[in-house]
PDB file of C-alpha atoms in Angstrom:
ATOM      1  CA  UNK A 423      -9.964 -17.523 -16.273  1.00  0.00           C
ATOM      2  CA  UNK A 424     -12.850 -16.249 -17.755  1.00  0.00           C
ATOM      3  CA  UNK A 425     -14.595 -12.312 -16.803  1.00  0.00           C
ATOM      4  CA  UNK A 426     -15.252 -11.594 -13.739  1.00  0.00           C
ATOM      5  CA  UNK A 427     -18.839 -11.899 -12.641  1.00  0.00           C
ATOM      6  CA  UNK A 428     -20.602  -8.095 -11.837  1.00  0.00           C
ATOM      7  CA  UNK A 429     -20.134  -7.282  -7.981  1.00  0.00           C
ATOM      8  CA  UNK A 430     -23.940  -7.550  -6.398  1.00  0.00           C
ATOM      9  CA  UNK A 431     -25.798  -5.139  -4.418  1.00  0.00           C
ATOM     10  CA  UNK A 432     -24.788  -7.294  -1.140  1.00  0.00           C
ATOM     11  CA  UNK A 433     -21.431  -7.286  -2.093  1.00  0.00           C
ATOM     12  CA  UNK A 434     -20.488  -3.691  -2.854  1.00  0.00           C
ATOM     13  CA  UNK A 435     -22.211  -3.016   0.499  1.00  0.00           C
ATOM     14  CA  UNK A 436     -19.853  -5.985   2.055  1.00  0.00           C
ATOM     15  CA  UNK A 437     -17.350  -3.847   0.365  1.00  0.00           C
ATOM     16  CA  UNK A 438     -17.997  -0.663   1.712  1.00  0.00           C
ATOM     17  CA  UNK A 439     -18.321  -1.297   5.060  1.00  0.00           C
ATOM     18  CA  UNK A 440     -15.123  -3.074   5.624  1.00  0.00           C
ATOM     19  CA  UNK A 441     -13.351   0.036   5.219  1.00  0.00           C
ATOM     20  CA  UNK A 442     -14.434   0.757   8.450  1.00  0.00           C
ATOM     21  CA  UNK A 443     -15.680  -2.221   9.994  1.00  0.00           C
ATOM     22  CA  UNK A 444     -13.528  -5.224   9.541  1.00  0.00           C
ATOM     23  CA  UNK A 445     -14.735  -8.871   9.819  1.00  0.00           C
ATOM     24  CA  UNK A 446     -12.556 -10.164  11.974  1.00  0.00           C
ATOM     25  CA  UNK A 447     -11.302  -8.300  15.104  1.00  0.00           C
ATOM     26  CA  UNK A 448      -6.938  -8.507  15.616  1.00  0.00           C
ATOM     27  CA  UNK A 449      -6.378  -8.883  19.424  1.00  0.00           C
ATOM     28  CA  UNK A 450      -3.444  -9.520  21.197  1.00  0.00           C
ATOM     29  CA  UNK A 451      -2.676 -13.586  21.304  1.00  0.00           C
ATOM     30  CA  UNK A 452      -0.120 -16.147  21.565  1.00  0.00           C
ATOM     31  CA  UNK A 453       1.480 -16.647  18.360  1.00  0.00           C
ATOM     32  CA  UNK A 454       0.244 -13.641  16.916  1.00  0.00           C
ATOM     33  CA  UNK A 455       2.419 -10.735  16.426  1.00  0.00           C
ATOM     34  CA  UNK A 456      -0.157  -7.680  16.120  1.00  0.00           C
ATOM     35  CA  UNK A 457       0.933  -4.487  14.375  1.00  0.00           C
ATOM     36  CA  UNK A 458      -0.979  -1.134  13.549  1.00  0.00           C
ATOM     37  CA  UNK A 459       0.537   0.609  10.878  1.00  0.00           C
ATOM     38  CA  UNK A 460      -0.329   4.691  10.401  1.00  0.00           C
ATOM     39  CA  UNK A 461      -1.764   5.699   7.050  1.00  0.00           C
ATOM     40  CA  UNK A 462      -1.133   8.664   5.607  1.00  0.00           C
ATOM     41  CA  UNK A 463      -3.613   7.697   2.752  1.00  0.00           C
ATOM     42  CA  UNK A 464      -6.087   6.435   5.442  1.00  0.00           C
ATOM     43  CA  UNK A 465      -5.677   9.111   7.609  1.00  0.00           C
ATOM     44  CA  UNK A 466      -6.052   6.056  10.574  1.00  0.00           C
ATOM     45  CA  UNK A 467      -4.575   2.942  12.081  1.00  0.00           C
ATOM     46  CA  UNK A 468      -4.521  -0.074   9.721  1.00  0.00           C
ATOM     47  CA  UNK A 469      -4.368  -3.252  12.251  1.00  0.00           C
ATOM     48  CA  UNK A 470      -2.517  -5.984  10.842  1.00  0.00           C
ATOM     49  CA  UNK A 471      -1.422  -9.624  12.703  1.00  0.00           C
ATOM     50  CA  UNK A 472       2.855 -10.289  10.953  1.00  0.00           C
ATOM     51  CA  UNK A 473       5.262  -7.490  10.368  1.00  0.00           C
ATOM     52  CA  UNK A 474       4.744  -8.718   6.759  1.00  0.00           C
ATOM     53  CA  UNK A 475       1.471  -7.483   6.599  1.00  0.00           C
ATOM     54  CA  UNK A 476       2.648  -4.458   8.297  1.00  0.00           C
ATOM     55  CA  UNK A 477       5.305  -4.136   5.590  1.00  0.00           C
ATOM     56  CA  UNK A 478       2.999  -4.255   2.479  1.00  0.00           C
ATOM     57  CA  UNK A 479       0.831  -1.609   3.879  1.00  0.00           C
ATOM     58  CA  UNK A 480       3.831   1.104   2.889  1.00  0.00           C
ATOM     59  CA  UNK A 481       3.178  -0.436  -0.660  1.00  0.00           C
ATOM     60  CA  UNK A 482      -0.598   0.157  -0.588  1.00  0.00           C
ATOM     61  CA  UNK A 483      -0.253   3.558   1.361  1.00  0.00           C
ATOM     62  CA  UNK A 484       2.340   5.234  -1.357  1.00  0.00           C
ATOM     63  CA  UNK A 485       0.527   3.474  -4.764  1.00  0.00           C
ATOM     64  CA  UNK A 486      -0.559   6.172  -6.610  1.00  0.00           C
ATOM     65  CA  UNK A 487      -3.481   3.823  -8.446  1.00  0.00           C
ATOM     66  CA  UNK A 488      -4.993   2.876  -4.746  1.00  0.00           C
ATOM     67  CA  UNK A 489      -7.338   5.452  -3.597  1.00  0.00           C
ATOM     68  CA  UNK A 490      -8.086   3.534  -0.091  1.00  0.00           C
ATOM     69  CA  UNK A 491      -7.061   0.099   1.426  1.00  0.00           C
ATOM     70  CA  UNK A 492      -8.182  -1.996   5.156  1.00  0.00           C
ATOM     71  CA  UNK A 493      -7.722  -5.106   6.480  1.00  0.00           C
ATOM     72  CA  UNK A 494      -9.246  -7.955   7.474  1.00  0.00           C
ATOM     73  CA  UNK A 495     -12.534  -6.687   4.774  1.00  0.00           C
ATOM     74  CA  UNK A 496     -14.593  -9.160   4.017  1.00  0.00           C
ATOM     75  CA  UNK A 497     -15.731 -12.828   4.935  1.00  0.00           C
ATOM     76  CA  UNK A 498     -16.042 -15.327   2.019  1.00  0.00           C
ATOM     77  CA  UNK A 499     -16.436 -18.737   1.228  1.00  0.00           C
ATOM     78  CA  UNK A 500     -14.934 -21.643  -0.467  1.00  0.00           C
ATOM     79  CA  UNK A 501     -14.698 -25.386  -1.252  1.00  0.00           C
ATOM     80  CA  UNK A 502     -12.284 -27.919  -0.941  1.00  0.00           C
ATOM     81  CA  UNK A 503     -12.204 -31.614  -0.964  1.00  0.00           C
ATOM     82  CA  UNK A 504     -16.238 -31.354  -0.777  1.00  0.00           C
ATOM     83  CA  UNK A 505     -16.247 -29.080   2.461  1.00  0.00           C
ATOM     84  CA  UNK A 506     -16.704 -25.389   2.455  1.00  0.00           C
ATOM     85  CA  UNK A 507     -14.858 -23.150   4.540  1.00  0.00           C
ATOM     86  CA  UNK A 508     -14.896 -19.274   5.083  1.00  0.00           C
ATOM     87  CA  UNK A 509     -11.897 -17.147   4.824  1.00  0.00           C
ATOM     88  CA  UNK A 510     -11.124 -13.644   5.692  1.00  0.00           C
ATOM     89  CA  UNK A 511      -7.927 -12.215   2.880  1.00  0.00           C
ATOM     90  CA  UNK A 512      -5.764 -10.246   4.774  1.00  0.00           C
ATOM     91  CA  UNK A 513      -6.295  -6.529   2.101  1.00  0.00           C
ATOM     92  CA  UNK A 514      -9.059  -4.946   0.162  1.00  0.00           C
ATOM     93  CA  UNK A 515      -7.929  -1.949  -1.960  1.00  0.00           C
ATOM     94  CA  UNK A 516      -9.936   0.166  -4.289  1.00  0.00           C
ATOM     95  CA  UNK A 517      -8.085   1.379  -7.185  1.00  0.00           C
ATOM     96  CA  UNK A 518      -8.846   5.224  -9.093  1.00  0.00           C
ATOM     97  CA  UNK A 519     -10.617   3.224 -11.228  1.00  0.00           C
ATOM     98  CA  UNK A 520     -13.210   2.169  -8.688  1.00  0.00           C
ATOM     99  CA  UNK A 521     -12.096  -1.346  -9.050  1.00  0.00           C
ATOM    100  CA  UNK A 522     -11.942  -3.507  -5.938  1.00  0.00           C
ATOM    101  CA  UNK A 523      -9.114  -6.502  -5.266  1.00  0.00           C
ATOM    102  CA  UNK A 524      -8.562  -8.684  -2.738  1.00  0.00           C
ATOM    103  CA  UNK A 525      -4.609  -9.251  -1.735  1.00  0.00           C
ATOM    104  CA  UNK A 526      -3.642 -12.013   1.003  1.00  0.00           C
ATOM    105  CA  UNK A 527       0.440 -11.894   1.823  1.00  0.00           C
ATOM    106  CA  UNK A 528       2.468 -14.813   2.709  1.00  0.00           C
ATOM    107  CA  UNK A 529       6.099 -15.555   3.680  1.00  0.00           C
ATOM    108  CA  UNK A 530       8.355 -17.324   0.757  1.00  0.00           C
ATOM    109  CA  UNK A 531       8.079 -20.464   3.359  1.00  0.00           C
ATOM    110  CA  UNK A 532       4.372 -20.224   3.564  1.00  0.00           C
ATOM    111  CA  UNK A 533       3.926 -19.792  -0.117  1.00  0.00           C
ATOM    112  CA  UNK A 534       6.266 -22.386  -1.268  1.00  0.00           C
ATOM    113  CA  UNK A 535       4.054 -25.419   0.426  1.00  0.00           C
ATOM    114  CA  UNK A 536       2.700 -27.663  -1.744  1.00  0.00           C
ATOM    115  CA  UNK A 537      -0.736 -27.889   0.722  1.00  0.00           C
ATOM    116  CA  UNK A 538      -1.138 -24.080   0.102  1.00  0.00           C
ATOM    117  CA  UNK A 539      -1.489 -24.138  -3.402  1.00  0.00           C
ATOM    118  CA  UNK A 540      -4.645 -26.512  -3.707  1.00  0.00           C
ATOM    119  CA  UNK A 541      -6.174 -24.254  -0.704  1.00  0.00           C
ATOM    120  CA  UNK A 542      -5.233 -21.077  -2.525  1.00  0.00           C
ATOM    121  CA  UNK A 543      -6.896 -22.096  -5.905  1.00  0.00           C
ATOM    122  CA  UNK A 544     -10.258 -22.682  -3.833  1.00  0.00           C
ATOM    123  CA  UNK A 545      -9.503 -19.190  -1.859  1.00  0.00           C
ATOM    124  CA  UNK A 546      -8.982 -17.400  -5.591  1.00  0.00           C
ATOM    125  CA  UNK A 547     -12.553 -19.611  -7.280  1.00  0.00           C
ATOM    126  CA  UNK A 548     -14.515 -18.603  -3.694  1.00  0.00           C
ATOM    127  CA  UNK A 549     -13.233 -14.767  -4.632  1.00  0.00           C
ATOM    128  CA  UNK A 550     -13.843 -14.635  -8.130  1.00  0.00           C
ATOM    129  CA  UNK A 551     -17.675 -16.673  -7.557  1.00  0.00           C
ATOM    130  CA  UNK A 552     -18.456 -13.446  -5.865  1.00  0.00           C
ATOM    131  CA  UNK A 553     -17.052 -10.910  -8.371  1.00  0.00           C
ATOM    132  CA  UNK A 554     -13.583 -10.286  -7.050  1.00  0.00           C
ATOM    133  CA  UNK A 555      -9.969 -10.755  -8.195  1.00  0.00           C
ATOM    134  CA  UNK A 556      -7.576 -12.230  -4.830  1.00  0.00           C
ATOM    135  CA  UNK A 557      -4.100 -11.748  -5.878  1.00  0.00           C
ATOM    136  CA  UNK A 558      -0.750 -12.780  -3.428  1.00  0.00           C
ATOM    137  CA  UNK A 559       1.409 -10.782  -2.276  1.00  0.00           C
ATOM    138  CA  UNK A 560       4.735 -12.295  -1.141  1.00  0.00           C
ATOM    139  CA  UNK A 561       7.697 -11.676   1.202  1.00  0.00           C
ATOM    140  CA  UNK A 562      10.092 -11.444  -2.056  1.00  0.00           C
ATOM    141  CA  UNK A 563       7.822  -8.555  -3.505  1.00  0.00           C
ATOM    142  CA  UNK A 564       7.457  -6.502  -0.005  1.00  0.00           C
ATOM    143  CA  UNK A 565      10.807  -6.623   1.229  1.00  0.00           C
ATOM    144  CA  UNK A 566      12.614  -5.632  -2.079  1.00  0.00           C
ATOM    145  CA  UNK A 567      15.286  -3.715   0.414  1.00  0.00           C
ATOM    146  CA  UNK A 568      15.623  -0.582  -1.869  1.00  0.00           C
ATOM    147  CA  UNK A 569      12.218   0.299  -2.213  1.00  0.00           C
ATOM    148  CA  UNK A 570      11.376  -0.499   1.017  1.00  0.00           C
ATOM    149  CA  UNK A 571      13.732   2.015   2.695  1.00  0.00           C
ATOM    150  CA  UNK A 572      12.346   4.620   0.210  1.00  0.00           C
ATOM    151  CA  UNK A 573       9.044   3.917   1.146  1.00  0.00           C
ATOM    152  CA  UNK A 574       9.916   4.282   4.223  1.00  0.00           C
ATOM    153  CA  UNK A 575      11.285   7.614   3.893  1.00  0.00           C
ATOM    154  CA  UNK A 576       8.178   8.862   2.277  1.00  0.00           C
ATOM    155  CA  UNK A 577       6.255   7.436   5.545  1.00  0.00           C
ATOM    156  CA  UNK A 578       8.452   9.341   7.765  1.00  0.00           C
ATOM    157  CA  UNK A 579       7.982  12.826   6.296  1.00  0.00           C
ATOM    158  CA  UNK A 580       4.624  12.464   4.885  1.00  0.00           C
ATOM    159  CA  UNK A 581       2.303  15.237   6.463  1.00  0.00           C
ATOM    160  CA  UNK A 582      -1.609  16.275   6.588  1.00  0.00           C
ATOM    161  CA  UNK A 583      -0.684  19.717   7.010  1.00  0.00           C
ATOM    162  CA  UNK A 584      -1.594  22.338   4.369  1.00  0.00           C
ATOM    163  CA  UNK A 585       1.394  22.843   1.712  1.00  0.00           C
ATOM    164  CA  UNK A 586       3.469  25.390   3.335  1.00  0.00           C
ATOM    165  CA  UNK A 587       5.596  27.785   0.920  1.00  0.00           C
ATOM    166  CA  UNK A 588       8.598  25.785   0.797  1.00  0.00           C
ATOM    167  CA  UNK A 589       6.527  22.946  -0.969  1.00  0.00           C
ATOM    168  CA  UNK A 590       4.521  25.843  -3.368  1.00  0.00           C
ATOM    169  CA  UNK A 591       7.919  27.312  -4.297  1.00  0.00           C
ATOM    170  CA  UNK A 592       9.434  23.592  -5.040  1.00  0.00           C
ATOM    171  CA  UNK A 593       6.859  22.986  -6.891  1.00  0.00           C
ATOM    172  CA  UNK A 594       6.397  26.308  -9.212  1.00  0.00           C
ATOM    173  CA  UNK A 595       9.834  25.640  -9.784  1.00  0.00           C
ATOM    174  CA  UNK A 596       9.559  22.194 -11.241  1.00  0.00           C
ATOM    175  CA  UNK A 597       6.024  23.700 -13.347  1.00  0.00           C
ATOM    176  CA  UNK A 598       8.214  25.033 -15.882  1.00  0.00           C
ATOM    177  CA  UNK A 599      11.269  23.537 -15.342  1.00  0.00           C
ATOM    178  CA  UNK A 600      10.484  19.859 -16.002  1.00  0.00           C
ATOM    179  CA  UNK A 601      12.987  17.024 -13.960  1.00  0.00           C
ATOM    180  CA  UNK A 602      15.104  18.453 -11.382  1.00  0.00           C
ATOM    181  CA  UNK A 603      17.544  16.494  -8.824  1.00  0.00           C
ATOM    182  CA  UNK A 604      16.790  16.660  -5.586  1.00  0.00           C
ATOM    183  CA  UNK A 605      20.386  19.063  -5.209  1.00  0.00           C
ATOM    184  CA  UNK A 606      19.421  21.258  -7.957  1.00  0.00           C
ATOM    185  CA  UNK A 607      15.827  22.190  -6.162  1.00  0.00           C
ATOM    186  CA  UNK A 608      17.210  22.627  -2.534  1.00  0.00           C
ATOM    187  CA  UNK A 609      20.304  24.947  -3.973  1.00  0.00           C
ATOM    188  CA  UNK A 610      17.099  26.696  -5.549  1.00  0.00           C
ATOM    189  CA  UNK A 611      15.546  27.084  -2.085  1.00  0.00           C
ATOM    190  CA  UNK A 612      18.712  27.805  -0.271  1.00  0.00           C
ATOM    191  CA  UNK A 613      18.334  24.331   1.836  1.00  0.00           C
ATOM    192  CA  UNK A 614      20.844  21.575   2.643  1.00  0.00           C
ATOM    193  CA  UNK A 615      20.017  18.382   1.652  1.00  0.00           C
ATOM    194  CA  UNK A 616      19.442  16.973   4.677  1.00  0.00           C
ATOM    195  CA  UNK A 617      16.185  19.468   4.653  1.00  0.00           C
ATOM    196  CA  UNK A 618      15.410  19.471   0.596  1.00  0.00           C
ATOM    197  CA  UNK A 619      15.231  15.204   0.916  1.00  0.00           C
ATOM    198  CA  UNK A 620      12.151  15.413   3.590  1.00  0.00           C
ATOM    199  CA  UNK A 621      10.377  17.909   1.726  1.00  0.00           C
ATOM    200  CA  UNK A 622      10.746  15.748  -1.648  1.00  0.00           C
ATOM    201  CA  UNK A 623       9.205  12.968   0.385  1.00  0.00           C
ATOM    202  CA  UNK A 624       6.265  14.490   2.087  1.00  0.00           C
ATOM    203  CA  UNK A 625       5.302  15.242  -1.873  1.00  0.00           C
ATOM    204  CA  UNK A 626       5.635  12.004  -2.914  1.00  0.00           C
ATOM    205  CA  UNK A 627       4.079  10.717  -0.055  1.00  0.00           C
ATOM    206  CA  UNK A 628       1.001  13.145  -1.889  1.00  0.00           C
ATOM    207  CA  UNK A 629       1.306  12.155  -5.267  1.00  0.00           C
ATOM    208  CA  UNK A 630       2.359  15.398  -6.449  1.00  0.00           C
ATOM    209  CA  UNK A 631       5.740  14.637  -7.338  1.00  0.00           C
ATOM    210  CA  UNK A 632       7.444  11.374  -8.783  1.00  0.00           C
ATOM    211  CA  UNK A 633      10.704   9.441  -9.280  1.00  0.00           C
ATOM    212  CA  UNK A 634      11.924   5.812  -9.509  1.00  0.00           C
ATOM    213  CA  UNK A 635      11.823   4.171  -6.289  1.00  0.00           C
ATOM    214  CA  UNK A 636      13.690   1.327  -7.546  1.00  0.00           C
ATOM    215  CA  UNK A 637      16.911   3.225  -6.796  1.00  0.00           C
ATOM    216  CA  UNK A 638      17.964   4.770  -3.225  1.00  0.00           C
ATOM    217  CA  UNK A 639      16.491   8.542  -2.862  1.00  0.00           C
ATOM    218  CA  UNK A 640      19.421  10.739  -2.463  1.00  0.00           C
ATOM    219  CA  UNK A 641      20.430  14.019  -3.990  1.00  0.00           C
ATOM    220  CA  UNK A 642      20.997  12.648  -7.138  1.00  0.00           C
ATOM    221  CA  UNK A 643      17.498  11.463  -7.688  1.00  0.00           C
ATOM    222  CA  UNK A 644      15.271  12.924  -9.677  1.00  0.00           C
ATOM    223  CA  UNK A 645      11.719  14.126  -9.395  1.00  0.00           C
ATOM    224  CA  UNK A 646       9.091  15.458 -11.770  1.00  0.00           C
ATOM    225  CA  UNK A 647       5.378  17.040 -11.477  1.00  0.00           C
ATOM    226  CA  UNK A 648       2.681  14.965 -11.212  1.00  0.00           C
ATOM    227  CA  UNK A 649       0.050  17.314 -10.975  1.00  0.00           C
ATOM    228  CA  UNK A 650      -0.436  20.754  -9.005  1.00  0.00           C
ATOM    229  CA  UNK A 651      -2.967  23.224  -9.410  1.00  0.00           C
TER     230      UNK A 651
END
């Protein structure tokens, strides 16, 4: 596919305001399951219609590279077999870059139809005519079971509060001392580990600290600075 075409004026306002209004309105139906997830990033109530969507907002919320994500953003169209249709994608994120994508998630089943994929390819041409990349997201990729959990660890203990001087020490300690396991830093603080672990996740949850996900958080894991001033 070739470059993307510039985002214009209309758009980027489109954009903008779907972070806080979105186009379509999630109310309570038959046959629709409706979840509102709690951002830490957002600082609000993300309202979402499957416990999948629900699920990928932990992904969004804890991605370092996404500065802000909503649902249900924008309205756009699209054509297929000669008839256009408008479609609402189910995320917009902007990424530290100030680039904007558009993400739609799917079950394996949904994904896996063979009518979805000649609707998708219109759904991805209708995005890109207007300047914008629509990427899926599916069940496979949300539910890996590992990260998951860990993410939602870091959505359990993640806090708006100020840092408090457990979280300053933990972190001068780690300034000069490079990687640390989560066992080493709470014997340095005199805490168990049942009291180190939620600590370690309420700075991850800020992007001050950092460690592989990809394997269960525990007292073996280990975290490094990110950045702290």
């Amino acid at each position: 596919m070739s470059a993307l075409p510039s985002l214009s004026t209309a758009t980027l306002i489109a954009l903008e305001s779907a972070f806080d209004t979105p186009a379509r309105s999630l109310t309570k139906s038959r046959g629709k399951n409706i979840h509102r997830y709690v951002s830490a990033k957002m600082g609000k109530r993300v309202t979402v219609e499957s416990f999948l969507e629900c699920a990928a907002c932990y992904h969004f919320d804890f991605e370092p590279s996404i500065v802000r994500f909503c649902s249900q953003p924008i309205r756009l169209s699209y054509c297929l077999n000669g008839k256009t249709h408008t479609y609402v994608p189910d995320f917009l994120v902007q990424f530290d870059t100030g680039d904007y994508k558009l993400y739609e998630v799917k079950s394996d089943m949904e994904s896996s139809k063979e009518e979805f994929h000649c609707e998708w390819e219109a759904k991805v041409q209708g995005a890109f005519g207007i300047g914008l990349d629509l990427e899926l997201v599916t069940e496979e990729e949300i539910l890996n079971e590992v990260i998951f959990s860990n993410l939602k660890l870091l959505h359990r203990y993640a806090s708006r509060d100020h840092l408090n001087d457990f979280h300053q020490t933990l972190l001068a300690t780690l300034k000069p001392n490079g990687t640390q396991t989560a066992r080493s830093l709470g014997h340095h603080l005199g805490l168990s580990g049942r009291k180190i672990l939620p600590i370690l996740c309420d700075l991850l949850s800020r992007n001050l600290l950092q460690t592989n996900l990809e394997t269960p958080l525990s007292l073996e894991s280990e975290f490094e600075l990110v950045c702290y001033d």
